[in-house]
Tab-separated table of C-alpha atoms in Angstrom:
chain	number	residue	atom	x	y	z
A	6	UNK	CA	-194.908	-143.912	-32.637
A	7	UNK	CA	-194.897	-141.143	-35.336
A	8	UNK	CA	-194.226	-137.776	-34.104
A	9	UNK	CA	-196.458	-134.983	-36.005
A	10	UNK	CA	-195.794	-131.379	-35.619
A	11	UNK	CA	-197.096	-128.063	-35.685
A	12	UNK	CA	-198.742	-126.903	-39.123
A	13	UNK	CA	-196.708	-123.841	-38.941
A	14	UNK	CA	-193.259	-125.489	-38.583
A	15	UNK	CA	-194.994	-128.568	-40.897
A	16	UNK	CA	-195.078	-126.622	-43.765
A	17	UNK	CA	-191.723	-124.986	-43.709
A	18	UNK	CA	-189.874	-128.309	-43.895
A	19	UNK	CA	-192.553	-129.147	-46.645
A	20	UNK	CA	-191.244	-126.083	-48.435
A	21	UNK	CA	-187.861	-125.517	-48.558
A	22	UNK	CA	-188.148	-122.432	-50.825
A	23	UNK	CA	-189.119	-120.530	-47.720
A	24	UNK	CA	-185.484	-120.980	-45.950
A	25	UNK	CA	-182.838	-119.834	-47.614
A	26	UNK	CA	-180.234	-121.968	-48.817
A	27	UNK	CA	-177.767	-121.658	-45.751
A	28	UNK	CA	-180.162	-122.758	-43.160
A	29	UNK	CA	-181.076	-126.094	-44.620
A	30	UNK	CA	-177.949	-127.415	-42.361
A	31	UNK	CA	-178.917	-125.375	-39.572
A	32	UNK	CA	-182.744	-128.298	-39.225
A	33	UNK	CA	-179.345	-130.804	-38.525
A	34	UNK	CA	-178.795	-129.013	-35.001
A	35	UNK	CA	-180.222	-128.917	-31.780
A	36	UNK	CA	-182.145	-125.437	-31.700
A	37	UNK	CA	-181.680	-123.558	-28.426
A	38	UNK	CA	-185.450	-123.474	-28.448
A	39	UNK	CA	-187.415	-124.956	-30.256
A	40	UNK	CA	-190.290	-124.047	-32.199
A	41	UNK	CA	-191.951	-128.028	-32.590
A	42	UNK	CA	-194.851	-128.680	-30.561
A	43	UNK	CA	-196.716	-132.092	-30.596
A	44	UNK	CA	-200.215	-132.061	-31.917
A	45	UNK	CA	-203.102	-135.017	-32.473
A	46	UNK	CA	-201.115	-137.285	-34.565
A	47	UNK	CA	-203.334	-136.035	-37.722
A	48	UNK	CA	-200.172	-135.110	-40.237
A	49	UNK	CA	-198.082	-137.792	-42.066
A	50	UNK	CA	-194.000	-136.543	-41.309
A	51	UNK	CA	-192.736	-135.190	-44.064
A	52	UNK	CA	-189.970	-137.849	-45.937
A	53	UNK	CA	-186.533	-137.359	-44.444
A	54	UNK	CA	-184.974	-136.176	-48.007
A	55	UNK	CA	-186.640	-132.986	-47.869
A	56	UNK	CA	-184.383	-132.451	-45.083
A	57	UNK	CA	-180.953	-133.313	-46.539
A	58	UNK	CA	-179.558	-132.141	-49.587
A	59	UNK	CA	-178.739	-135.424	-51.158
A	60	UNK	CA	-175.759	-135.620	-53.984
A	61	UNK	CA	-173.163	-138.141	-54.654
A	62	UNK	CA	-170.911	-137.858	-52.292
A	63	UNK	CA	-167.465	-137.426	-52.805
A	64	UNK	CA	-165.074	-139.591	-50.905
A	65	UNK	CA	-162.183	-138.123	-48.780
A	66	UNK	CA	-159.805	-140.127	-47.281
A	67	UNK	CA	-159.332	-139.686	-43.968
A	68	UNK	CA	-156.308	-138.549	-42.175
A	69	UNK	CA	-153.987	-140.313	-39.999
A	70	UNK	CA	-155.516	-139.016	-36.423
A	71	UNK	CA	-159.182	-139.894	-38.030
A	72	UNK	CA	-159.046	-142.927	-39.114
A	73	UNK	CA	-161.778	-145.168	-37.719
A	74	UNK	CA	-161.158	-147.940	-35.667
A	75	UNK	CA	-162.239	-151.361	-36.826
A	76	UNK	CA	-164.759	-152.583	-34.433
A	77	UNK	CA	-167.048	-154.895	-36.355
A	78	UNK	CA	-167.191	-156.880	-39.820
A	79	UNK	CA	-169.202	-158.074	-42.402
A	80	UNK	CA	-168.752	-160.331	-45.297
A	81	UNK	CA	-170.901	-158.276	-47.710
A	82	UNK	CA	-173.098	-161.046	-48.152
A	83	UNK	CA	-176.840	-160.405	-47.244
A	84	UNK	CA	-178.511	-162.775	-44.685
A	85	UNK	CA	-181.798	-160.961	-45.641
A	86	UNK	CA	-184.182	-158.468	-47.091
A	87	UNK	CA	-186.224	-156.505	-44.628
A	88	UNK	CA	-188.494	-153.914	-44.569
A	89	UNK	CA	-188.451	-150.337	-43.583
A	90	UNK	CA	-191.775	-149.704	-41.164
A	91	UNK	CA	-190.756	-146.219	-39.821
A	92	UNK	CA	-187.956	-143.552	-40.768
A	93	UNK	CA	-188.191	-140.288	-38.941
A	94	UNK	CA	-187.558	-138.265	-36.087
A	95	UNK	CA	-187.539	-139.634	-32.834
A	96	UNK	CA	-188.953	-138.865	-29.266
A	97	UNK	CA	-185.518	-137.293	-27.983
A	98	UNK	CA	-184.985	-135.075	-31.116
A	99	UNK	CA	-182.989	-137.577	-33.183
A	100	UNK	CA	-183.538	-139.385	-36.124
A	101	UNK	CA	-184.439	-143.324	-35.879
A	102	UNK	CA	-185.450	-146.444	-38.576
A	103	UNK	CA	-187.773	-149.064	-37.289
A	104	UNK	CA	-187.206	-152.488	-39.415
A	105	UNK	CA	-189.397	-155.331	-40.520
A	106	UNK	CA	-186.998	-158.606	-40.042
A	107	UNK	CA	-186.496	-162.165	-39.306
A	108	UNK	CA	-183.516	-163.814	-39.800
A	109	UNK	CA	-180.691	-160.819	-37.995
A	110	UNK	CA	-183.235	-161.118	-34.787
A	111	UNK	CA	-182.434	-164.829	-33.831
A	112	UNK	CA	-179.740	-163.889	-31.491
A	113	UNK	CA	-179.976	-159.948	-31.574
A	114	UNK	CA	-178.707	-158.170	-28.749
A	115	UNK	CA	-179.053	-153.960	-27.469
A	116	UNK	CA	-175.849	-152.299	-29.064
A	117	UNK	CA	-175.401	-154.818	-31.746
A	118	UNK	CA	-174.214	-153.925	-35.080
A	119	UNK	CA	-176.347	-154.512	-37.723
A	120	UNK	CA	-175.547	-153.177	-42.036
A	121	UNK	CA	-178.886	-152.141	-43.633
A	122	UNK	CA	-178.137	-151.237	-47.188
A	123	UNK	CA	-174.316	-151.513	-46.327
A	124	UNK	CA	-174.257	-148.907	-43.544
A	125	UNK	CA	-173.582	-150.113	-39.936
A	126	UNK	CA	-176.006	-148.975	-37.960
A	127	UNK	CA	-176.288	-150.098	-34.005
A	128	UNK	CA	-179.208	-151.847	-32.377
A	129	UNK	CA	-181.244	-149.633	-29.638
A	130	UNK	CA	-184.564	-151.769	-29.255
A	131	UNK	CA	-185.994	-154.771	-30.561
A	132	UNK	CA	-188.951	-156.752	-30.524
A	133	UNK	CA	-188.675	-160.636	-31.332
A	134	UNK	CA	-192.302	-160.989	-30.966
A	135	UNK	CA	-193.365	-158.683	-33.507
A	136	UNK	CA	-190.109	-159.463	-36.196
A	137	UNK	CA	-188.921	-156.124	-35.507
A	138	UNK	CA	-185.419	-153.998	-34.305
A	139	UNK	CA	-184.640	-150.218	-34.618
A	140	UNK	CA	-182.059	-148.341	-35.211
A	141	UNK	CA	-180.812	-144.594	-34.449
A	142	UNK	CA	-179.377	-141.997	-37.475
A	143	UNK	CA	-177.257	-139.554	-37.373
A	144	UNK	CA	-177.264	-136.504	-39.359
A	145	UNK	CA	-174.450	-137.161	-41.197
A	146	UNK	CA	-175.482	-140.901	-41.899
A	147	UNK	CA	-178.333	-139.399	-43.527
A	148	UNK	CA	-176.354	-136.901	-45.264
A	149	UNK	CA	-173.519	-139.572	-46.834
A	150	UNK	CA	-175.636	-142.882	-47.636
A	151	UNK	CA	-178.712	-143.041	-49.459
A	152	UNK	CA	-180.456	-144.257	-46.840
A	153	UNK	CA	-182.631	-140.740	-47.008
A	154	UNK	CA	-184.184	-141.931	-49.768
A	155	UNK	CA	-185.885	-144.890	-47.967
A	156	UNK	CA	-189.367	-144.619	-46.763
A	157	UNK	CA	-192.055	-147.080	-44.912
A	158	UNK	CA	-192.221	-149.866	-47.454
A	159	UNK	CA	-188.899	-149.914	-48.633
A	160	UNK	CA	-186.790	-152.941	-48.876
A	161	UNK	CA	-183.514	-153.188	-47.424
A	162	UNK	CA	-180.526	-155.689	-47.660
A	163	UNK	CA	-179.475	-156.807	-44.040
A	164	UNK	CA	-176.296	-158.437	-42.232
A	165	UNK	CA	-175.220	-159.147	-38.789
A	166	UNK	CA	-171.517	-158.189	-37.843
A	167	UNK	CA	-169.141	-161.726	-38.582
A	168	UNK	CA	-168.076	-164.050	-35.357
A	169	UNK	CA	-164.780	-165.693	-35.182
A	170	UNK	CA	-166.613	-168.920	-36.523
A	171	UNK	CA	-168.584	-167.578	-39.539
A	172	UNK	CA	-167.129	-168.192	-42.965
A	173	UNK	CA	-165.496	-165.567	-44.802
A	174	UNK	CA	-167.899	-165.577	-47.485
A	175	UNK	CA	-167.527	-162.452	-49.379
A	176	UNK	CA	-164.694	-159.855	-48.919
A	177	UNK	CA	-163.766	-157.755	-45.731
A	178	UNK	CA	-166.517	-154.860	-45.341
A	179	UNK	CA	-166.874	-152.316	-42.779
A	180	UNK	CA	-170.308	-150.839	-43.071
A	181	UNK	CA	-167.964	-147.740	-43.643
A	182	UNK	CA	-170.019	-146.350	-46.903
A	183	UNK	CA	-167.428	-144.308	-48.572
A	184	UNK	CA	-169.884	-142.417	-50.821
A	185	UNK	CA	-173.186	-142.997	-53.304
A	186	UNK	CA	-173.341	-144.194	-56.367
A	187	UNK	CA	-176.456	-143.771	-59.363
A	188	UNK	CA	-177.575	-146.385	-61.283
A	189	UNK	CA	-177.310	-145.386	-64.558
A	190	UNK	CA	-178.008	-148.617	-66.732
A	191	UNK	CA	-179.703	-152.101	-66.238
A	192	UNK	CA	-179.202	-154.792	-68.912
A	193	UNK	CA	-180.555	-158.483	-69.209
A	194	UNK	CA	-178.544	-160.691	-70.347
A	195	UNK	CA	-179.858	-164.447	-70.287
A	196	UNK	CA	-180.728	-164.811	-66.762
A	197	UNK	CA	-178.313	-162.288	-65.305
A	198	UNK	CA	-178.354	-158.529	-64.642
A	199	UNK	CA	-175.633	-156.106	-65.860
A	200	UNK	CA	-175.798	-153.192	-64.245
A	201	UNK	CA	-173.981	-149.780	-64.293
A	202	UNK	CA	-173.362	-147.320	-61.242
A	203	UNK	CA	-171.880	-144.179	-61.918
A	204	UNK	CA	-169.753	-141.811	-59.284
A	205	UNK	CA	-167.197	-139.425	-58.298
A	206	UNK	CA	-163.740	-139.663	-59.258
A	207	UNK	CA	-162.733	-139.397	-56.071
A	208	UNK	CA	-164.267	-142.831	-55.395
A	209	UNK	CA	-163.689	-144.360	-58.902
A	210	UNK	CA	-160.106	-144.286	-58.383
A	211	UNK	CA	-160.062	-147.204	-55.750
A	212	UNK	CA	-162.431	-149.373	-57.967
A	213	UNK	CA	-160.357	-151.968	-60.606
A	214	UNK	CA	-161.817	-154.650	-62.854
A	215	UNK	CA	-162.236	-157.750	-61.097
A	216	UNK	CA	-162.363	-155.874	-58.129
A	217	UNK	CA	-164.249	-156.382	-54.331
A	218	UNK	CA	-166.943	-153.450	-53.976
A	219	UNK	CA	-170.019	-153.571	-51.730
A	220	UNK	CA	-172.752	-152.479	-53.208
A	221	UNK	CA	-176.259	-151.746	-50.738
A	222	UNK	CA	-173.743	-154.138	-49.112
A	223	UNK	CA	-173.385	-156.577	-50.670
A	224	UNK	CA	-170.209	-157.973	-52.232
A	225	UNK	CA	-169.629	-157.919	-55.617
A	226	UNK	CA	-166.934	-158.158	-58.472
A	227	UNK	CA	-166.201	-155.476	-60.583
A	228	UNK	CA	-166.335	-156.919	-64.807
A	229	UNK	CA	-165.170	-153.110	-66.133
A	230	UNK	CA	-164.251	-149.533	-65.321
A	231	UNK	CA	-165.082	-146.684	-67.464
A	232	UNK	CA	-162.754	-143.768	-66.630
A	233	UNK	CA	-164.109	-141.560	-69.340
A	234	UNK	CA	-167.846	-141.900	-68.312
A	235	UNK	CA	-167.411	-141.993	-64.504
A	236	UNK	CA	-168.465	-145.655	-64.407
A	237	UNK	CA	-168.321	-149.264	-63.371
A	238	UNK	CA	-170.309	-152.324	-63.955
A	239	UNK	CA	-171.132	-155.439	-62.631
A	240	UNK	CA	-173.500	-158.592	-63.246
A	241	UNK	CA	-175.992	-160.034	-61.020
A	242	UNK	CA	-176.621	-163.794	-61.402
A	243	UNK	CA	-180.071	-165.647	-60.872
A	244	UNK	CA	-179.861	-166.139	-57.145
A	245	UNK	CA	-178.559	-163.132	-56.186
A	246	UNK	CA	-180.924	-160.791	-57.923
A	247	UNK	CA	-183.789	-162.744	-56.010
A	248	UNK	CA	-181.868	-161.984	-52.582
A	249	UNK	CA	-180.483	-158.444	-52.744
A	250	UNK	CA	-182.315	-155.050	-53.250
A	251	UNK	CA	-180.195	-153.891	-55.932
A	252	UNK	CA	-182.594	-154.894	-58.936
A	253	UNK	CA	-185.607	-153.449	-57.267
A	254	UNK	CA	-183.999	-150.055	-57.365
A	255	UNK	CA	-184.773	-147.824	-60.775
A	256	UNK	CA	-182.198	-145.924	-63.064
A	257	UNK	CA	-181.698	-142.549	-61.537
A	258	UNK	CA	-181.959	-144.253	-57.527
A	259	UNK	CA	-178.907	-144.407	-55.633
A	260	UNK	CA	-176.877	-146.960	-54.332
A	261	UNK	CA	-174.600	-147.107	-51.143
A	262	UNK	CA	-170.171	-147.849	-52.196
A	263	UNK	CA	-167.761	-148.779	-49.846
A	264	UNK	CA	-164.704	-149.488	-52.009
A	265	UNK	CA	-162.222	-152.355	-50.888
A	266	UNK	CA	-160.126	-151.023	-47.842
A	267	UNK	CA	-156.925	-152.863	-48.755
A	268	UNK	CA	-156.740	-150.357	-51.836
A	269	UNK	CA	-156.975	-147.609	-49.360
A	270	UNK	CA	-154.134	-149.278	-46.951
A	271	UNK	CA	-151.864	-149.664	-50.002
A	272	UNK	CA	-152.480	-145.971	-51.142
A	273	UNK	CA	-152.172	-144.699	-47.370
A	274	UNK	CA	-148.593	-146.895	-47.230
A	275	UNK	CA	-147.564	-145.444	-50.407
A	276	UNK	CA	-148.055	-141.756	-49.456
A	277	UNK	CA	-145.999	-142.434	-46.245
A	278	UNK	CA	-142.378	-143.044	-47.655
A	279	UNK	CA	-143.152	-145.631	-45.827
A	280	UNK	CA	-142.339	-148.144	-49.168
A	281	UNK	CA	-138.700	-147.051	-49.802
A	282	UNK	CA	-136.942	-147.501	-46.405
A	283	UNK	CA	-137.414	-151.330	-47.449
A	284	UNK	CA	-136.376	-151.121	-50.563
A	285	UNK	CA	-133.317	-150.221	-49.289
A	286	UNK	CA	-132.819	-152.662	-46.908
């Protein structure tokens, strides 16, 4: 159910000009008291990007002692497009998505993990009768993907975590989004899509032509990398473009990355010394 607020604290987070700039972080936290009170469920919630500065965000590679542990997979390839039916706040002061689906509820379970647009997100209800799971959101979720930028309506790509027997159809992704991307160009070409994502340097570095990158998750190939311009491209054939969300989206939209983890292995190897102790030997 939608959660509506006061009109006072309403239209504060409908105008952020009346906070000043450092507190924007602070709506993130639990306030020691807080200021919301329900009302008659008269006022549509304001969209969750006018709560979170959204920017491309640059990737950092973790350290050693952060590095998170591999506890699911995907394959990057989409089992299905659902749609968004809530994206808000939630009854215990979190943030939560409710999802139109089908296919990822056949043999859905509480806890499960689940990538919508490439982010793994974990199953805390679901409802096989009405074609429907949720999911919770963290702050910082909301802060790193582009997920923010969804709204009721909005189609998303979907894929269940692989099991021992599922084919390896795509390349090794962890629902681990590294950072955004923009698109910046769309180009027909026949019955294919180019298409052009621009983003940080810190991210473009572990992209290379013919390259794995999941895209909204889903697994693509890298065709070229332009240094100079901050870019990559790809092409979408037929088939896909009629099963993934990526040629819905409009220039200027952003896109979830998660770059190919072995380049980040090799890198993290490389930095250790790690390389010339067996050269020697």
């Amino acid at each position: 159910m939608a959660i509506s607020y006061s009109l006072t604290s309403l239209s504060k987070t409908l105008n952020p000009s009346l906070h000043k700039p450092s507190t924007i972080c602070n709506l993130l936290k639990t306030p020691h008291k807080t200021h919301l009170t329900p009302t008659l469920n008269l006022l549509k919630p304001p969209p969750l990007s006018r709560l979170f500065t959204t920017h491309i965000a640059k990737f950092k590679p973790k350290s050693k002692s952060n590095l998170i542990p591999i506890r699911c997979l995907f394959t990057g390839i989409v089992e299905e497009m659902g749609r968004v039916q809530y994206l808000g706040s939630a009854a215990d002061g979190g943030f939560t998505m409710k999802i139109l689906s089908k296919t990822v509820l056949e043999d859905v379970n509480l806890g499960d993990s689940i990538t919508v647009n490439g982010t793994c997100l974990t199953v805390t209800d679901f409802d096989t009768q009405s074609a429907e799971f949720t999911v919770g959101l963290s702050p910082e979720t909301l802060r790193i993907t582009s997920l923010v930028e969804l709204e009721p309506g909005s189609v998303v790509n979907l894929e269940r975590a692989l099991k021992p027997s599922t084919r390896m159809g795509g390349h090794f992704v962890q629902g681990h989004v590294d950072g955004t991307g923009e698109i910046v160009g769309k180009e027909r070409e026949g019955d294919s899509l180019w298409v052009t994502v621009k983003t940080s340097p810190e991210l473009l570095r572990y992209i290379v032509p013919k390259g794995f990158i999941a895209v909204d998750g889903t697994s693509l190939t890298v065709v070229k990398v332009f240094d100079d311009e901050g870019c990559f491209n790809f092409m979408l054939v037929d088939y896909t473009q009629q099963n993934v969300v990526i040629p819905l989206k409009k220039i200027g939209q952003k896109v979830n990355l998660e770059v190919d983890i072995l380049g980040k292995y090799v890198e993290r190897i490389l930095s250790s010394g790690f390389v010339n102790p067996i050269k020697s030997s």
